[in-house]
mmCIF file of C-alpha atoms in Angstrom:
data_model
loop_
_atom_site.group_PDB
_atom_site.id
_atom_site.type_symbol
_atom_site.label_atom_id
_atom_site.label_comp_id
_atom_site.label_asym_id
_atom_site.label_seq_id
_atom_site.Cartn_x
_atom_site.Cartn_y
_atom_site.Cartn_z
ATOM 1 C CA ASN A 1 -57.611 -116.638 105.572
ATOM 2 C CA ILE A 2 -58.942 -115.330 109.067
ATOM 3 C CA PHE A 3 -57.436 -117.998 111.118
ATOM 4 C CA ALA A 4 -53.985 -116.980 109.168
ATOM 5 C CA LYS A 5 -55.114 -113.545 110.399
ATOM 6 C CA ASN A 6 -56.139 -115.466 114.470
ATOM 7 C CA GLU A 7 -52.439 -116.427 114.275
ATOM 8 C CA ALA A 8 -50.678 -113.646 113.107
ATOM 9 C CA HIS A 9 -52.858 -111.064 116.064
ATOM 10 C CA TYR A 10 -51.651 -113.978 118.832
ATOM 11 C CA ASN A 11 -47.993 -113.385 117.798
ATOM 12 C CA ARG A 12 -48.358 -110.340 118.213
ATOM 13 C CA SER A 13 -48.030 -109.388 114.787
ATOM 14 C CA GLN A 14 -50.731 -107.084 112.491
ATOM 15 C CA GLU A 15 -51.028 -109.618 109.985
ATOM 16 C CA ALA A 16 -49.802 -113.306 108.272
ATOM 17 C CA VAL A 17 -47.782 -113.026 104.791
ATOM 18 C CA PHE A 18 -48.170 -116.313 102.984
ATOM 19 C CA LEU A 19 -45.822 -118.460 101.543
ATOM 20 C CA THR A 20 -45.071 -120.845 98.971
ATOM 21 C CA ARG A 21 -43.356 -124.034 99.650
ATOM 22 C CA ASP A 22 -40.033 -122.679 98.301
ATOM 23 C CA HIS A 23 -41.195 -119.253 100.007
ATOM 24 C CA LEU A 24 -41.745 -117.041 97.480
ATOM 25 C CA VAL A 25 -44.264 -114.327 99.100
ATOM 26 C CA LEU A 26 -48.193 -114.178 97.569
ATOM 27 C CA GLU A 27 -49.877 -111.968 99.803
ATOM 28 C CA GLY A 28 -51.330 -110.700 103.336
ATOM 29 C CA ALA A 29 -53.766 -113.019 104.872
ATOM 30 C CA THR A 30 -56.237 -109.671 104.211
ATOM 31 C CA SER A 31 -53.516 -107.632 101.579
ATOM 32 C CA ASN A 32 -50.891 -107.457 99.366
ATOM 33 C CA ILE A 33 -47.548 -107.418 99.794
ATOM 34 C CA PHE A 34 -45.329 -104.524 97.748
ATOM 35 C CA PHE A 35 -41.097 -103.632 98.488
ATOM 36 C CA VAL A 36 -39.062 -101.060 97.030
ATOM 37 C CA LYS A 37 -34.848 -102.028 95.905
ATOM 38 C CA GLY A 38 -33.467 -99.242 94.351
ATOM 39 C CA ASN A 39 -36.246 -97.046 93.162
ATOM 40 C CA ILE A 40 -37.865 -100.228 91.973
ATOM 41 C CA VAL A 41 -41.678 -101.119 93.411
ATOM 42 C CA TYR A 42 -41.967 -105.139 93.693
ATOM 43 C CA THR A 43 -45.414 -106.892 93.781
ATOM 44 C CA PRO A 44 -45.993 -110.580 93.415
ATOM 45 C CA PRO A 45 -47.776 -111.579 90.364
ATOM 46 C CA LEU A 46 -51.585 -112.583 89.832
ATOM 47 C CA THR A 47 -50.132 -115.986 88.241
ATOM 48 C CA GLN A 48 -49.087 -116.933 91.986
ATOM 49 C CA ASN A 49 -52.871 -116.714 91.941
ATOM 50 C CA ILE A 50 -53.100 -113.830 94.301
ATOM 51 C CA LEU A 51 -55.786 -111.850 94.486
ATOM 52 C CA PRO A 52 -56.469 -108.897 92.546
ATOM 53 C CA GLY A 53 -57.598 -106.602 95.712
ATOM 54 C CA ILE A 54 -58.467 -102.999 93.848
ATOM 55 C CA THR A 55 -55.848 -100.683 95.533
ATOM 56 C CA ARG A 56 -53.113 -103.261 94.910
ATOM 57 C CA GLU A 57 -53.847 -102.158 90.614
ATOM 58 C CA VAL A 58 -54.663 -98.292 92.209
ATOM 59 C CA VAL A 59 -51.247 -98.352 93.123
ATOM 60 C CA ILE A 60 -49.581 -100.054 90.346
ATOM 61 C CA LYS A 61 -51.532 -97.329 87.983
ATOM 62 C CA ILE A 62 -50.559 -94.745 90.372
ATOM 63 C CA CYS A 63 -46.593 -95.396 89.945
ATOM 64 C CA ARG A 64 -47.193 -95.690 86.288
ATOM 65 C CA GLU A 65 -48.630 -92.327 85.861
ATOM 66 C CA ASN A 66 -46.001 -91.045 87.721
ATOM 67 C CA GLY A 67 -42.833 -93.028 87.094
ATOM 68 C CA ILE A 68 -42.590 -94.496 89.575
ATOM 69 C CA LYS A 69 -40.670 -98.429 88.125
ATOM 70 C CA VAL A 70 -43.456 -100.703 89.139
ATOM 71 C CA LYS A 71 -42.576 -104.875 88.873
ATOM 72 C CA GLN A 72 -44.528 -107.571 88.691
ATOM 73 C CA LYS A 73 -42.132 -111.581 89.961
ATOM 74 C CA LYS A 74 -42.265 -113.030 91.676
ATOM 75 C CA VAL A 75 -41.040 -112.781 95.092
ATOM 76 C CA HIS A 76 -38.817 -114.338 97.410
ATOM 77 C CA TYR A 77 -38.997 -114.320 100.808
ATOM 78 C CA ARG A 78 -35.012 -113.192 101.237
ATOM 79 C CA ASP A 79 -36.701 -110.773 98.873
ATOM 80 C CA ILE A 80 -38.259 -109.066 101.213
ATOM 81 C CA ILE A 81 -36.025 -109.113 104.167
ATOM 82 C CA ASN A 82 -33.468 -107.391 102.424
ATOM 83 C CA ALA A 83 -35.759 -104.298 100.671
ATOM 84 C CA ASP A 84 -35.298 -100.980 101.319
ATOM 85 C CA GLU A 85 -38.976 -100.313 101.599
ATOM 86 C CA ILE A 86 -42.201 -102.697 102.587
ATOM 87 C CA PHE A 87 -46.359 -102.135 102.729
ATOM 88 C CA LYS A 88 -49.043 -103.595 102.239
ATOM 89 C CA THR A 89 -52.124 -103.121 100.271
ATOM 90 C CA SER A 90 -56.015 -103.244 101.920
ATOM 91 C CA SER A 91 -59.143 -101.207 100.359
ATOM 92 C CA ILE A 92 -59.803 -100.858 103.724
ATOM 93 C CA ALA A 93 -56.841 -99.376 104.872
ATOM 94 C CA GLY A 94 -54.790 -98.082 101.962
ATOM 95 C CA ILE A 95 -51.116 -98.188 102.024
ATOM 96 C CA VAL A 96 -49.519 -99.316 105.406
ATOM 97 C CA PRO A 97 -45.942 -98.802 105.840
ATOM 98 C CA VAL A 98 -44.432 -102.030 106.805
ATOM 99 C CA LYS A 99 -40.954 -101.572 109.447
ATOM 100 C CA LYS A 100 -40.888 -105.547 110.995
ATOM 101 C CA ILE A 101 -41.403 -108.632 109.743
ATOM 102 C CA ASP A 102 -41.339 -112.037 112.003
ATOM 103 C CA ARG A 103 -40.241 -109.549 115.102
ATOM 104 C CA PHE A 104 -37.252 -108.010 113.399
ATOM 105 C CA VAL A 105 -36.477 -105.040 111.643
ATOM 106 C CA VAL A 106 -35.970 -104.475 107.995
ATOM 107 C CA VAL A 107 -36.528 -101.697 107.024
ATOM 108 C CA ARG A 108 -35.511 -98.328 109.577
ATOM 109 C CA LYS A 109 -37.082 -95.915 108.156
ATOM 110 C CA VAL A 110 -40.700 -95.616 108.127
ATOM 111 C CA PRO A 111 -42.744 -94.854 105.872
ATOM 112 C CA GLY A 112 -40.068 -95.072 103.318
ATOM 113 C CA ASN A 113 -39.295 -91.957 100.530
ATOM 114 C CA ILE A 114 -41.192 -93.911 97.779
ATOM 115 C CA THR A 115 -43.884 -95.464 100.225
ATOM 116 C CA SER A 116 -44.554 -91.656 101.388
ATOM 117 C CA LYS A 117 -45.013 -90.594 97.374
ATOM 118 C CA LEU A 118 -47.291 -93.932 97.473
ATOM 119 C CA MET A 119 -49.431 -92.872 100.282
ATOM 120 C CA ARG A 120 -50.254 -88.342 99.341
ATOM 121 C CA LEU A 121 -50.470 -89.954 95.967
ATOM 122 C CA TYR A 122 -52.396 -92.279 96.670
ATOM 123 C CA ARG A 123 -54.626 -90.449 99.657
ATOM 124 C CA ASP A 124 -54.998 -88.018 96.767
ATOM 125 C CA LYS A 125 -56.239 -90.691 93.981
ATOM 126 C CA ILE A 126 -59.611 -91.019 96.797
ATOM 127 C CA GLU A 127 -59.988 -87.323 98.108
ATOM 128 C CA TYR A 128 -60.192 -86.812 94.563
ATOM 129 C CA SER A 129 -62.529 -89.806 93.715
ATOM 130 C CA LYS A 130 -64.716 -88.907 96.368
ATOM 131 C CA LEU A 131 -65.130 -85.228 95.659
ATOM 132 C CA ASP A 132 -66.034 -86.571 92.060
ATOM 133 C CA SER A 133 -68.960 -88.658 92.960
ATOM 134 C CA ILE A 134 -70.345 -85.690 95.166
ATOM 135 C CA SER A 135 -74.283 -84.573 94.020
ATOM 136 C CA LEU A 136 -75.022 -81.801 94.494
#
């Protein structure tokens, strides 16, 4: 994964995205991938042998707790290119909106409405859990 990440940086990208031979999106070199289409959040399923990211699981849980439809399904590259919103998740960065894929702008408004809401809910959850674990 580090080689893919380095190659992405060499090509002036911030992340490498792994695809199958059939152009199904799997995950980023250091992140999980999500996209929004028609107010539904999509992410590839764990059955595609992707890493079960901690932040990925938290985002799925946040969606379910807040009435945001979330589906784990096989995602084709064209689904991502035609998405309303795209974001990636990782433990270090949290939720990061994506504007470009392969140097093409695919999302005009970054972050989108659902991504913004998830970023806020995620931040609140993280801040709350920090407070919950402080020793006095």
